[in-house]
Amino acid sequence: AQFEYATLVRGGGKLQDAYDAFQVFIDNYRQSPRFNEAIQQQFEIAEEANAGKKQPTLLLIPMKLEKSDLVKFYQGVIRNSPYGKYAPYAQFAIAEVYQDDADKAMANASYQMVVDNYPNTKLAAEAQFRIGAISSAAARKTQDASNLTATRDALETYKVTNPTGERAGEAQSLITEVNAAQAFRSLEIAKFYEKSGKPKAAAIYYNEAMKLGAPEAAVEAQKHLAALATAYPDEMKETAAIEETDYTIPAAVNLKSREDY
């Protein structure tokens, strides 16, 4: 009777009331053979509410929900059946709600929960890609180093865990774009230090620019490193004792391990 009551309420278009009615059924009759169907009903209600949020003029959705209320719908689905059929879809939907709302931090955290809690689903791979894509979009706007690093880390993880994934090509393109951005950023920092009369600091960033795989930045960085090695031979010789030399230019030697990095 409780299940049928909830179904009737949903048919009347009262989504919150219907969701709550199915919750009463779930709380009181967890051993019912219709338990999974009730979870499905709640997930569908959340999807209907989400569609209404995206399309306010949709006549079949008489109510509008705030973002927090919509998230609670999906969270309820997860709480009622944490590893059921609809849980990963609900968690992914939460992440999309935050992404649509341009809440980068919450979107990334929510996508990470898909990756952590449902690693063997297809949604986990897409969530990992989305984390990188969101950081990449933020990096285009600000060129902030943390966004560049977050993008590369997320997408490298995607490639390692999904070597034949359908997004592998896109992931590599974004990584290449991020590396180029970071290489030119390092190049500009290096030039600043060089002009400021700080050759050791300049060498660190020129070396970094060379390692990031952006051809134009690498060529220019190499020229500057060669010039530094000529102009400041004593300062550059200090790097000769450092092991794991990456390049033949004296200045470009694993400089991150130096105490003054």
PDB file of C-alpha atoms in Angstrom:
ATOM      1  CA  ALA A   1       0.000   0.000   0.000  1.00  0.00           C
ATOM      2  CA  GLN A   2       2.840   2.410   0.812  1.00  0.00           C
ATOM      3  CA  PHE A   3       4.479   1.683  -2.544  1.00  0.00           C
ATOM      4  CA  GLU A   4       1.255   2.286  -4.440  1.00  0.00           C
ATOM      5  CA  TYR A   5       0.630   5.470  -2.468  1.00  0.00           C
ATOM      6  CA  ALA A   6       4.093   6.776  -3.422  1.00  0.00           C
ATOM      7  CA  THR A   7       3.414   5.875  -7.058  1.00  0.00           C
ATOM      8  CA  LEU A   8       0.135   7.815  -7.002  1.00  0.00           C
ATOM      9  CA  VAL A   9       1.813  10.854  -5.472  1.00  0.00           C
ATOM     10  CA  ARG A  10       4.488  10.760  -8.156  1.00  0.00           C
ATOM     11  CA  GLY A  11       1.800  10.554 -10.814  1.00  0.00           C
ATOM     12  CA  GLY A  12       0.399  13.800  -9.443  1.00  0.00           C
ATOM     13  CA  GLY A  13       3.669  15.582 -10.190  1.00  0.00           C
ATOM     14  CA  LYS A  14       4.604  16.285  -6.572  1.00  0.00           C
ATOM     15  CA  LEU A  15       8.224  15.203  -6.787  1.00  0.00           C
ATOM     16  CA  GLN A  16       9.340  16.039  -3.248  1.00  0.00           C
ATOM     17  CA  ASP A  17       6.281  14.384  -1.731  1.00  0.00           C
ATOM     18  CA  ALA A  18       6.710  11.327  -3.957  1.00  0.00           C
ATOM     19  CA  TYR A  19      10.395  11.043  -3.087  1.00  0.00           C
ATOM     20  CA  ASP A  20       9.560  11.224   0.608  1.00  0.00           C
ATOM     21  CA  ALA A  21       6.783   8.620   0.227  1.00  0.00           C
ATOM     22  CA  PHE A  22       9.195   6.180  -1.390  1.00  0.00           C
ATOM     23  CA  GLN A  23      11.644   6.930   1.429  1.00  0.00           C
ATOM     24  CA  VAL A  24       9.033   5.820   3.959  1.00  0.00           C
ATOM     25  CA  PHE A  25       8.667   2.571   2.018  1.00  0.00           C
ATOM     26  CA  ILE A  26      12.471   2.084   1.886  1.00  0.00           C
ATOM     27  CA  ASP A  27      12.896   2.784   5.594  1.00  0.00           C
ATOM     28  CA  ASN A  28      10.128   0.445   6.724  1.00  0.00           C
ATOM     29  CA  TYR A  29      10.166  -2.374   4.169  1.00  0.00           C
ATOM     30  CA  ARG A  30      13.786  -2.959   3.191  1.00  0.00           C
ATOM     31  CA  GLN A  31      13.139  -6.709   2.805  1.00  0.00           C
ATOM     32  CA  SER A  32      10.379  -6.117   0.263  1.00  0.00           C
ATOM     33  CA  PRO A  33      10.966  -7.545  -3.236  1.00  0.00           C
ATOM     34  CA  ARG A  34      10.070  -4.059  -4.483  1.00  0.00           C
ATOM     35  CA  PHE A  35      12.959  -2.410  -2.614  1.00  0.00           C
ATOM     36  CA  ASN A  36      15.148  -2.031  -5.723  1.00  0.00           C
ATOM     37  CA  GLU A  37      12.186  -0.693  -7.663  1.00  0.00           C
ATOM     38  CA  ALA A  38      11.688   1.968  -4.998  1.00  0.00           C
ATOM     39  CA  ILE A  39      15.345   2.999  -5.352  1.00  0.00           C
ATOM     40  CA  GLN A  40      14.820   3.229  -9.098  1.00  0.00           C
ATOM     41  CA  GLN A  41      11.755   5.407  -8.541  1.00  0.00           C
ATOM     42  CA  GLN A  42      13.767   7.791  -6.358  1.00  0.00           C
ATOM     43  CA  PHE A  43      16.539   7.999  -8.927  1.00  0.00           C
ATOM     44  CA  GLU A  44      14.009   8.726 -11.686  1.00  0.00           C
ATOM     45  CA  ILE A  45      12.426  11.449  -9.535  1.00  0.00           C
ATOM     46  CA  ALA A  46      15.856  13.015  -9.075  1.00  0.00           C
ATOM     47  CA  GLU A  47      16.419  12.883 -12.836  1.00  0.00           C
ATOM     48  CA  GLU A  48      13.029  14.499 -13.472  1.00  0.00           C
ATOM     49  CA  ALA A  49      13.821  17.255 -10.998  1.00  0.00           C
ATOM     50  CA  ASN A  50      17.204  17.722 -12.629  1.00  0.00           C
ATOM     51  CA  ALA A  51      15.578  18.022 -16.044  1.00  0.00           C
ATOM     52  CA  GLY A  52      13.171  20.600 -14.625  1.00  0.00           C
ATOM     53  CA  LYS A  53      16.094  22.573 -13.207  1.00  0.00           C
ATOM     54  CA  LYS A  54      17.787  22.654 -16.596  1.00  0.00           C
ATOM     55  CA  GLN A  55      14.526  23.388 -18.437  1.00  0.00           C
ATOM     56  CA  PRO A  56      12.404  25.713 -16.248  1.00  0.00           C
ATOM     57  CA  THR A  57       9.676  25.945 -18.889  1.00  0.00           C
ATOM     58  CA  LEU A  58       9.070  22.198 -19.023  1.00  0.00           C
ATOM     59  CA  LEU A  59       5.360  21.955 -18.234  1.00  0.00           C
ATOM     60  CA  LEU A  60       5.497  18.404 -16.913  1.00  0.00           C
ATOM     61  CA  ILE A  61       7.755  19.513 -14.051  1.00  0.00           C
ATOM     62  CA  PRO A  62       5.626  21.814 -11.884  1.00  0.00           C
ATOM     63  CA  MET A  63       8.272  22.336  -9.202  1.00  0.00           C
ATOM     64  CA  LYS A  64      11.731  23.841  -9.286  1.00  0.00           C
ATOM     65  CA  LEU A  65      14.413  22.648  -6.907  1.00  0.00           C
ATOM     66  CA  GLU A  66      17.424  24.458  -5.580  1.00  0.00           C
ATOM     67  CA  LYS A  67      20.811  22.894  -6.244  1.00  0.00           C
ATOM     68  CA  SER A  68      21.098  21.727  -2.637  1.00  0.00           C
ATOM     69  CA  ASP A  69      17.699  20.002  -2.770  1.00  0.00           C
ATOM     70  CA  LEU A  70      18.567  18.271  -6.013  1.00  0.00           C
ATOM     71  CA  VAL A  71      21.858  17.044  -4.594  1.00  0.00           C
ATOM     72  CA  LYS A  72      19.965  15.682  -1.559  1.00  0.00           C
ATOM     73  CA  PHE A  73      17.761  13.620  -3.881  1.00  0.00           C
ATOM     74  CA  TYR A  74      20.786  11.926  -5.403  1.00  0.00           C
ATOM     75  CA  GLN A  75      22.522  11.582  -2.051  1.00  0.00           C
ATOM     76  CA  GLY A  76      19.456   9.789  -0.722  1.00  0.00           C
ATOM     77  CA  VAL A  77      19.681   7.242  -3.536  1.00  0.00           C
ATOM     78  CA  ILE A  78      23.314   6.578  -2.616  1.00  0.00           C
ATOM     79  CA  ARG A  79      22.587   6.400   1.104  1.00  0.00           C
ATOM     80  CA  ASN A  80      19.717   3.949   0.607  1.00  0.00           C
ATOM     81  CA  SER A  81      21.785   1.612  -1.563  1.00  0.00           C
ATOM     82  CA  PRO A  82      25.490   2.624  -1.540  1.00  0.00           C
ATOM     83  CA  TYR A  83      26.609  -0.042  -4.006  1.00  0.00           C
ATOM     84  CA  GLY A  84      23.388  -0.616  -5.855  1.00  0.00           C
ATOM     85  CA  LYS A  85      22.782  -0.174  -9.564  1.00  0.00           C
ATOM     86  CA  TYR A  86      21.933   3.522  -9.346  1.00  0.00           C
ATOM     87  CA  ALA A  87      24.529   4.682  -6.804  1.00  0.00           C
ATOM     88  CA  PRO A  88      27.347   5.448  -9.276  1.00  0.00           C
ATOM     89  CA  TYR A  89      24.916   7.226 -11.594  1.00  0.00           C
ATOM     90  CA  ALA A  90      23.626   9.305  -8.691  1.00  0.00           C
ATOM     91  CA  GLN A  91      27.146  10.273  -7.608  1.00  0.00           C
ATOM     92  CA  PHE A  92      28.069  11.187 -11.178  1.00  0.00           C
ATOM     93  CA  ALA A  93      24.888  13.250 -11.452  1.00  0.00           C
ATOM     94  CA  ILE A  94      25.838  15.143  -8.276  1.00  0.00           C
ATOM     95  CA  ALA A  95      29.172  16.013  -9.873  1.00  0.00           C
ATOM     96  CA  GLU A  96      27.415  17.225 -13.013  1.00  0.00           C
ATOM     97  CA  VAL A  97      25.097  19.418 -10.942  1.00  0.00           C
ATOM     98  CA  TYR A  98      28.111  21.148  -9.423  1.00  0.00           C
ATOM     99  CA  GLN A  99      29.862  21.331 -12.787  1.00  0.00           C
ATOM    100  CA  ASP A 100      26.814  22.959 -14.382  1.00  0.00           C
ATOM    101  CA  ASP A 101      26.834  25.435 -11.520  1.00  0.00           C
ATOM    102  CA  ALA A 102      30.530  26.225 -12.194  1.00  0.00           C
ATOM    103  CA  ASP A 103      31.517  24.984  -8.734  1.00  0.00           C
ATOM    104  CA  LYS A 104      34.931  23.602  -9.681  1.00  0.00           C
ATOM    105  CA  ALA A 105      35.993  22.385  -6.243  1.00  0.00           C
ATOM    106  CA  MET A 106      32.773  20.502  -5.463  1.00  0.00           C
ATOM    107  CA  ALA A 107      32.527  19.101  -8.994  1.00  0.00           C
ATOM    108  CA  ASN A 108      36.055  17.702  -8.837  1.00  0.00           C
ATOM    109  CA  ALA A 109      35.502  16.300  -5.347  1.00  0.00           C
ATOM    110  CA  SER A 110      32.259  14.654  -6.463  1.00  0.00           C
ATOM    111  CA  TYR A 111      33.827  13.155  -9.581  1.00  0.00           C
ATOM    112  CA  GLN A 112      36.674  11.870  -7.407  1.00  0.00           C
ATOM    113  CA  MET A 113      34.107  10.040  -5.285  1.00  0.00           C
ATOM    114  CA  VAL A 114      32.930   8.236  -8.426  1.00  0.00           C
ATOM    115  CA  VAL A 115      36.527   7.204  -9.118  1.00  0.00           C
ATOM    116  CA  ASP A 116      37.163   6.128  -5.520  1.00  0.00           C
ATOM    117  CA  ASN A 117      33.885   4.365  -4.755  1.00  0.00           C
ATOM    118  CA  TYR A 118      33.008   2.853  -8.138  1.00  0.00           C
ATOM    119  CA  PRO A 119      36.375   2.215  -9.836  1.00  0.00           C
ATOM    120  CA  ASN A 120      35.189  -0.681 -11.983  1.00  0.00           C
ATOM    121  CA  THR A 121      32.418   1.231 -13.729  1.00  0.00           C
ATOM    122  CA  LYS A 122      32.592   3.095 -17.025  1.00  0.00           C
ATOM    123  CA  LEU A 123      31.539   6.203 -15.150  1.00  0.00           C
ATOM    124  CA  ALA A 124      34.800   6.116 -13.170  1.00  0.00           C
ATOM    125  CA  ALA A 125      36.855   6.581 -16.330  1.00  0.00           C
ATOM    126  CA  GLU A 126      34.676   9.456 -17.504  1.00  0.00           C
ATOM    127  CA  ALA A 127      34.811  11.031 -14.041  1.00  0.00           C
ATOM    128  CA  GLN A 128      38.623  10.898 -14.070  1.00  0.00           C
ATOM    129  CA  PHE A 129      38.660  12.617 -17.456  1.00  0.00           C
ATOM    130  CA  ARG A 130      36.198  15.267 -16.267  1.00  0.00           C
ATOM    131  CA  ILE A 131      38.470  16.144 -13.327  1.00  0.00           C
ATOM    132  CA  GLY A 132      41.269  16.906 -15.765  1.00  0.00           C
ATOM    133  CA  ALA A 133      39.001  18.728 -18.198  1.00  0.00           C
ATOM    134  CA  ILE A 134      37.592  21.005 -15.493  1.00  0.00           C
ATOM    135  CA  SER A 135      41.083  21.939 -14.293  1.00  0.00           C
ATOM    136  CA  SER A 136      42.147  22.474 -17.893  1.00  0.00           C
ATOM    137  CA  ALA A 137      39.292  24.918 -18.470  1.00  0.00           C
ATOM    138  CA  ALA A 138      40.275  26.801 -15.318  1.00  0.00           C
ATOM    139  CA  ALA A 139      43.916  26.840 -16.417  1.00  0.00           C
ATOM    140  CA  ARG A 140      42.991  28.479 -19.731  1.00  0.00           C
ATOM    141  CA  LYS A 141      41.413  31.355 -17.841  1.00  0.00           C
ATOM    142  CA  THR A 142      44.082  31.945 -15.226  1.00  0.00           C
ATOM    143  CA  GLN A 143      47.248  30.014 -16.193  1.00  0.00           C
ATOM    144  CA  ASP A 144      47.481  29.224 -12.495  1.00  0.00           C
ATOM    145  CA  ALA A 145      50.204  26.661 -11.800  1.00  0.00           C
ATOM    146  CA  SER A 146      47.970  24.599  -9.515  1.00  0.00           C
ATOM    147  CA  ASN A 147      45.353  24.184 -12.253  1.00  0.00           C
ATOM    148  CA  LEU A 148      48.021  23.208 -14.777  1.00  0.00           C
ATOM    149  CA  THR A 149      49.431  20.607 -12.405  1.00  0.00           C
ATOM    150  CA  ALA A 150      45.980  19.285 -11.465  1.00  0.00           C
ATOM    151  CA  THR A 151      45.088  18.909 -15.132  1.00  0.00           C
ATOM    152  CA  ARG A 152      48.221  16.969 -15.966  1.00  0.00           C
ATOM    153  CA  ASP A 153      47.943  14.716 -12.893  1.00  0.00           C
ATOM    154  CA  ALA A 154      44.291  13.851 -13.531  1.00  0.00           C
ATOM    155  CA  LEU A 155      44.719  13.168 -17.224  1.00  0.00           C
ATOM    156  CA  GLU A 156      47.919  11.165 -16.780  1.00  0.00           C
ATOM    157  CA  THR A 157      45.986   9.028 -14.293  1.00  0.00           C
ATOM    158  CA  TYR A 158      43.213   8.630 -16.861  1.00  0.00           C
ATOM    159  CA  LYS A 159      45.712   7.458 -19.486  1.00  0.00           C
ATOM    160  CA  VAL A 160      47.355   4.965 -17.138  1.00  0.00           C
ATOM    161  CA  THR A 161      44.071   3.463 -15.944  1.00  0.00           C
ATOM    162  CA  ASN A 162      42.356   3.630 -19.357  1.00  0.00           C
ATOM    163  CA  PRO A 163      45.081   3.157 -21.998  1.00  0.00           C
ATOM    164  CA  THR A 164      42.532   2.248 -24.657  1.00  0.00           C
ATOM    165  CA  GLY A 165      39.777   4.539 -23.376  1.00  0.00           C
ATOM    166  CA  GLU A 166      37.687   6.504 -25.838  1.00  0.00           C
ATOM    167  CA  ARG A 167      38.937   9.740 -24.288  1.00  0.00           C
ATOM    168  CA  ALA A 168      42.645   8.821 -24.487  1.00  0.00           C
ATOM    169  CA  GLY A 169      43.232  11.025 -27.532  1.00  0.00           C
ATOM    170  CA  GLU A 170      41.509  13.999 -25.931  1.00  0.00           C
ATOM    171  CA  ALA A 171      43.446  13.433 -22.719  1.00  0.00           C
ATOM    172  CA  GLN A 172      46.777  13.488 -24.543  1.00  0.00           C
ATOM    173  CA  SER A 173      45.824  16.653 -26.429  1.00  0.00           C
ATOM    174  CA  LEU A 174      44.967  18.409 -23.175  1.00  0.00           C
ATOM    175  CA  ILE A 175      48.190  17.212 -21.556  1.00  0.00           C
ATOM    176  CA  THR A 176      50.190  18.559 -24.490  1.00  0.00           C
ATOM    177  CA  GLU A 177      48.356  21.874 -24.227  1.00  0.00           C
ATOM    178  CA  VAL A 178      48.987  22.076 -20.479  1.00  0.00           C
ATOM    179  CA  ASN A 179      52.662  21.199 -20.834  1.00  0.00           C
ATOM    180  CA  ALA A 180      53.095  23.916 -23.435  1.00  0.00           C
ATOM    181  CA  ALA A 181      51.374  26.469 -21.205  1.00  0.00           C
ATOM    182  CA  GLN A 182      53.490  25.532 -18.229  1.00  0.00           C
ATOM    183  CA  ALA A 183      56.680  25.503 -20.318  1.00  0.00           C
ATOM    184  CA  PHE A 184      56.110  29.067 -21.502  1.00  0.00           C
ATOM    185  CA  ARG A 185      55.174  30.100 -17.976  1.00  0.00           C
ATOM    186  CA  SER A 186      58.474  28.681 -16.705  1.00  0.00           C
ATOM    187  CA  LEU A 187      60.266  30.408 -19.558  1.00  0.00           C
ATOM    188  CA  GLU A 188      58.845  33.796 -18.560  1.00  0.00           C
ATOM    189  CA  ILE A 189      59.790  33.264 -14.922  1.00  0.00           C
ATOM    190  CA  ALA A 190      63.303  32.277 -15.971  1.00  0.00           C
ATOM    191  CA  LYS A 191      63.667  35.433 -18.061  1.00  0.00           C
ATOM    192  CA  PHE A 192      62.561  37.515 -15.101  1.00  0.00           C
ATOM    193  CA  TYR A 193      65.230  35.992 -12.882  1.00  0.00           C
ATOM    194  CA  GLU A 194      67.848  36.341 -15.591  1.00  0.00           C
ATOM    195  CA  LYS A 195      67.072  40.051 -15.976  1.00  0.00           C
ATOM    196  CA  SER A 196      67.154  40.381 -12.189  1.00  0.00           C
ATOM    197  CA  GLY A 197      70.723  39.083 -12.104  1.00  0.00           C
ATOM    198  CA  LYS A 198      69.835  35.730 -10.540  1.00  0.00           C
ATOM    199  CA  PRO A 199      71.316  33.177 -12.942  1.00  0.00           C
ATOM    200  CA  LYS A 200      70.893  30.164 -10.662  1.00  0.00           C
ATOM    201  CA  ALA A 201      67.167  30.758 -10.254  1.00  0.00           C
ATOM    202  CA  ALA A 202      66.851  31.446 -13.977  1.00  0.00           C
ATOM    203  CA  ALA A 203      68.580  28.156 -14.762  1.00  0.00           C
ATOM    204  CA  ILE A 204      66.097  26.223 -12.639  1.00  0.00           C
ATOM    205  CA  TYR A 205      63.138  27.510 -14.648  1.00  0.00           C
ATOM    206  CA  TYR A 206      64.875  27.265 -18.025  1.00  0.00           C
ATOM    207  CA  ASN A 207      65.595  23.644 -17.173  1.00  0.00           C
ATOM    208  CA  GLU A 208      61.934  23.121 -16.258  1.00  0.00           C
ATOM    209  CA  ALA A 209      60.814  24.662 -19.555  1.00  0.00           C
ATOM    210  CA  MET A 210      63.021  22.220 -21.439  1.00  0.00           C
ATOM    211  CA  LYS A 211      61.545  19.190 -19.692  1.00  0.00           C
ATOM    212  CA  LEU A 212      57.898  19.887 -20.458  1.00  0.00           C
ATOM    213  CA  GLY A 213      58.003  18.892 -24.107  1.00  0.00           C
ATOM    214  CA  ALA A 214      57.019  22.172 -25.800  1.00  0.00           C
ATOM    215  CA  PRO A 215      59.481  22.427 -28.736  1.00  0.00           C
ATOM    216  CA  GLU A 216      59.536  26.224 -29.083  1.00  0.00           C
ATOM    217  CA  ALA A 217      59.970  26.810 -25.370  1.00  0.00           C
ATOM    218  CA  ALA A 218      62.629  24.102 -25.135  1.00  0.00           C
ATOM    219  CA  VAL A 219      64.720  25.577 -27.945  1.00  0.00           C
ATOM    220  CA  GLU A 220      64.592  29.056 -26.452  1.00  0.00           C
ATOM    221  CA  ALA A 221      65.348  27.751 -22.953  1.00  0.00           C
ATOM    222  CA  GLN A 222      68.343  25.829 -24.231  1.00  0.00           C
ATOM    223  CA  LYS A 223      69.773  28.961 -25.858  1.00  0.00           C
ATOM    224  CA  HIS A 224      69.399  30.913 -22.636  1.00  0.00           C
ATOM    225  CA  LEU A 225      70.985  28.134 -20.601  1.00  0.00           C
ATOM    226  CA  ALA A 226      73.963  28.088 -22.925  1.00  0.00           C
ATOM    227  CA  ALA A 227      74.285  31.854 -22.546  1.00  0.00           C
ATOM    228  CA  LEU A 228      74.126  31.564 -18.768  1.00  0.00           C
ATOM    229  CA  ALA A 229      76.806  28.886 -18.778  1.00  0.00           C
ATOM    230  CA  THR A 230      79.059  31.249 -20.709  1.00  0.00           C
ATOM    231  CA  ALA A 231      78.266  34.394 -18.737  1.00  0.00           C
ATOM    232  CA  TYR A 232      78.291  32.812 -15.286  1.00  0.00           C
ATOM    233  CA  PRO A 233      80.656  29.830 -15.470  1.00  0.00           C
ATOM    234  CA  ASP A 234      81.417  29.749 -11.747  1.00  0.00           C
ATOM    235  CA  GLU A 235      77.774  29.773 -10.672  1.00  0.00           C
ATOM    236  CA  MET A 236      76.866  27.120 -13.211  1.00  0.00           C
ATOM    237  CA  LYS A 237      79.789  24.856 -12.274  1.00  0.00           C
ATOM    238  CA  GLU A 238      78.186  24.333  -8.887  1.00  0.00           C
ATOM    239  CA  THR A 239      75.649  22.072 -10.549  1.00  0.00           C
ATOM    240  CA  ALA A 240      78.294  19.701 -11.919  1.00  0.00           C
ATOM    241  CA  ALA A 241      78.347  17.597  -8.737  1.00  0.00           C
ATOM    242  CA  ILE A 242      74.639  16.853  -8.960  1.00  0.00           C
ATOM    243  CA  GLU A 243      73.895  13.403 -10.330  1.00  0.00           C
ATOM    244  CA  GLU A 244      71.361  12.432 -12.999  1.00  0.00           C
ATOM    245  CA  THR A 245      72.299  15.122 -15.475  1.00  0.00           C
ATOM    246  CA  ASP A 246      69.491  15.613 -17.960  1.00  0.00           C
ATOM    247  CA  TYR A 247      71.237  17.793 -20.517  1.00  0.00           C
ATOM    248  CA  THR A 248      74.776  18.547 -21.599  1.00  0.00           C
ATOM    249  CA  ILE A 249      74.501  22.210 -20.688  1.00  0.00           C
ATOM    250  CA  PRO A 250      76.049  22.624 -17.208  1.00  0.00           C
ATOM    251  CA  ALA A 251      73.156  24.730 -15.927  1.00  0.00           C
ATOM    252  CA  ALA A 252      70.511  22.157 -16.741  1.00  0.00           C
ATOM    253  CA  VAL A 253      71.183  19.543 -14.097  1.00  0.00           C
ATOM    254  CA  ASN A 254      68.324  18.298 -11.912  1.00  0.00           C
ATOM    255  CA  LEU A 255      68.175  21.717 -10.307  1.00  0.00           C
ATOM    256  CA  LYS A 256      65.105  20.978  -8.224  1.00  0.00           C
ATOM    257  CA  SER A 257      67.276  18.997  -5.826  1.00  0.00           C
ATOM    258  CA  ARG A 258      69.328  22.070  -4.952  1.00  0.00           C
ATOM    259  CA  GLU A 259      68.906  23.675  -1.545  1.00  0.00           C
ATOM    260  CA  ASP A 260      68.321  27.103  -3.094  1.00  0.00           C
ATOM    261  CA  TYR A 261      65.570  25.887  -5.498  1.00  0.00           C
TER     262      TYR A 261
END
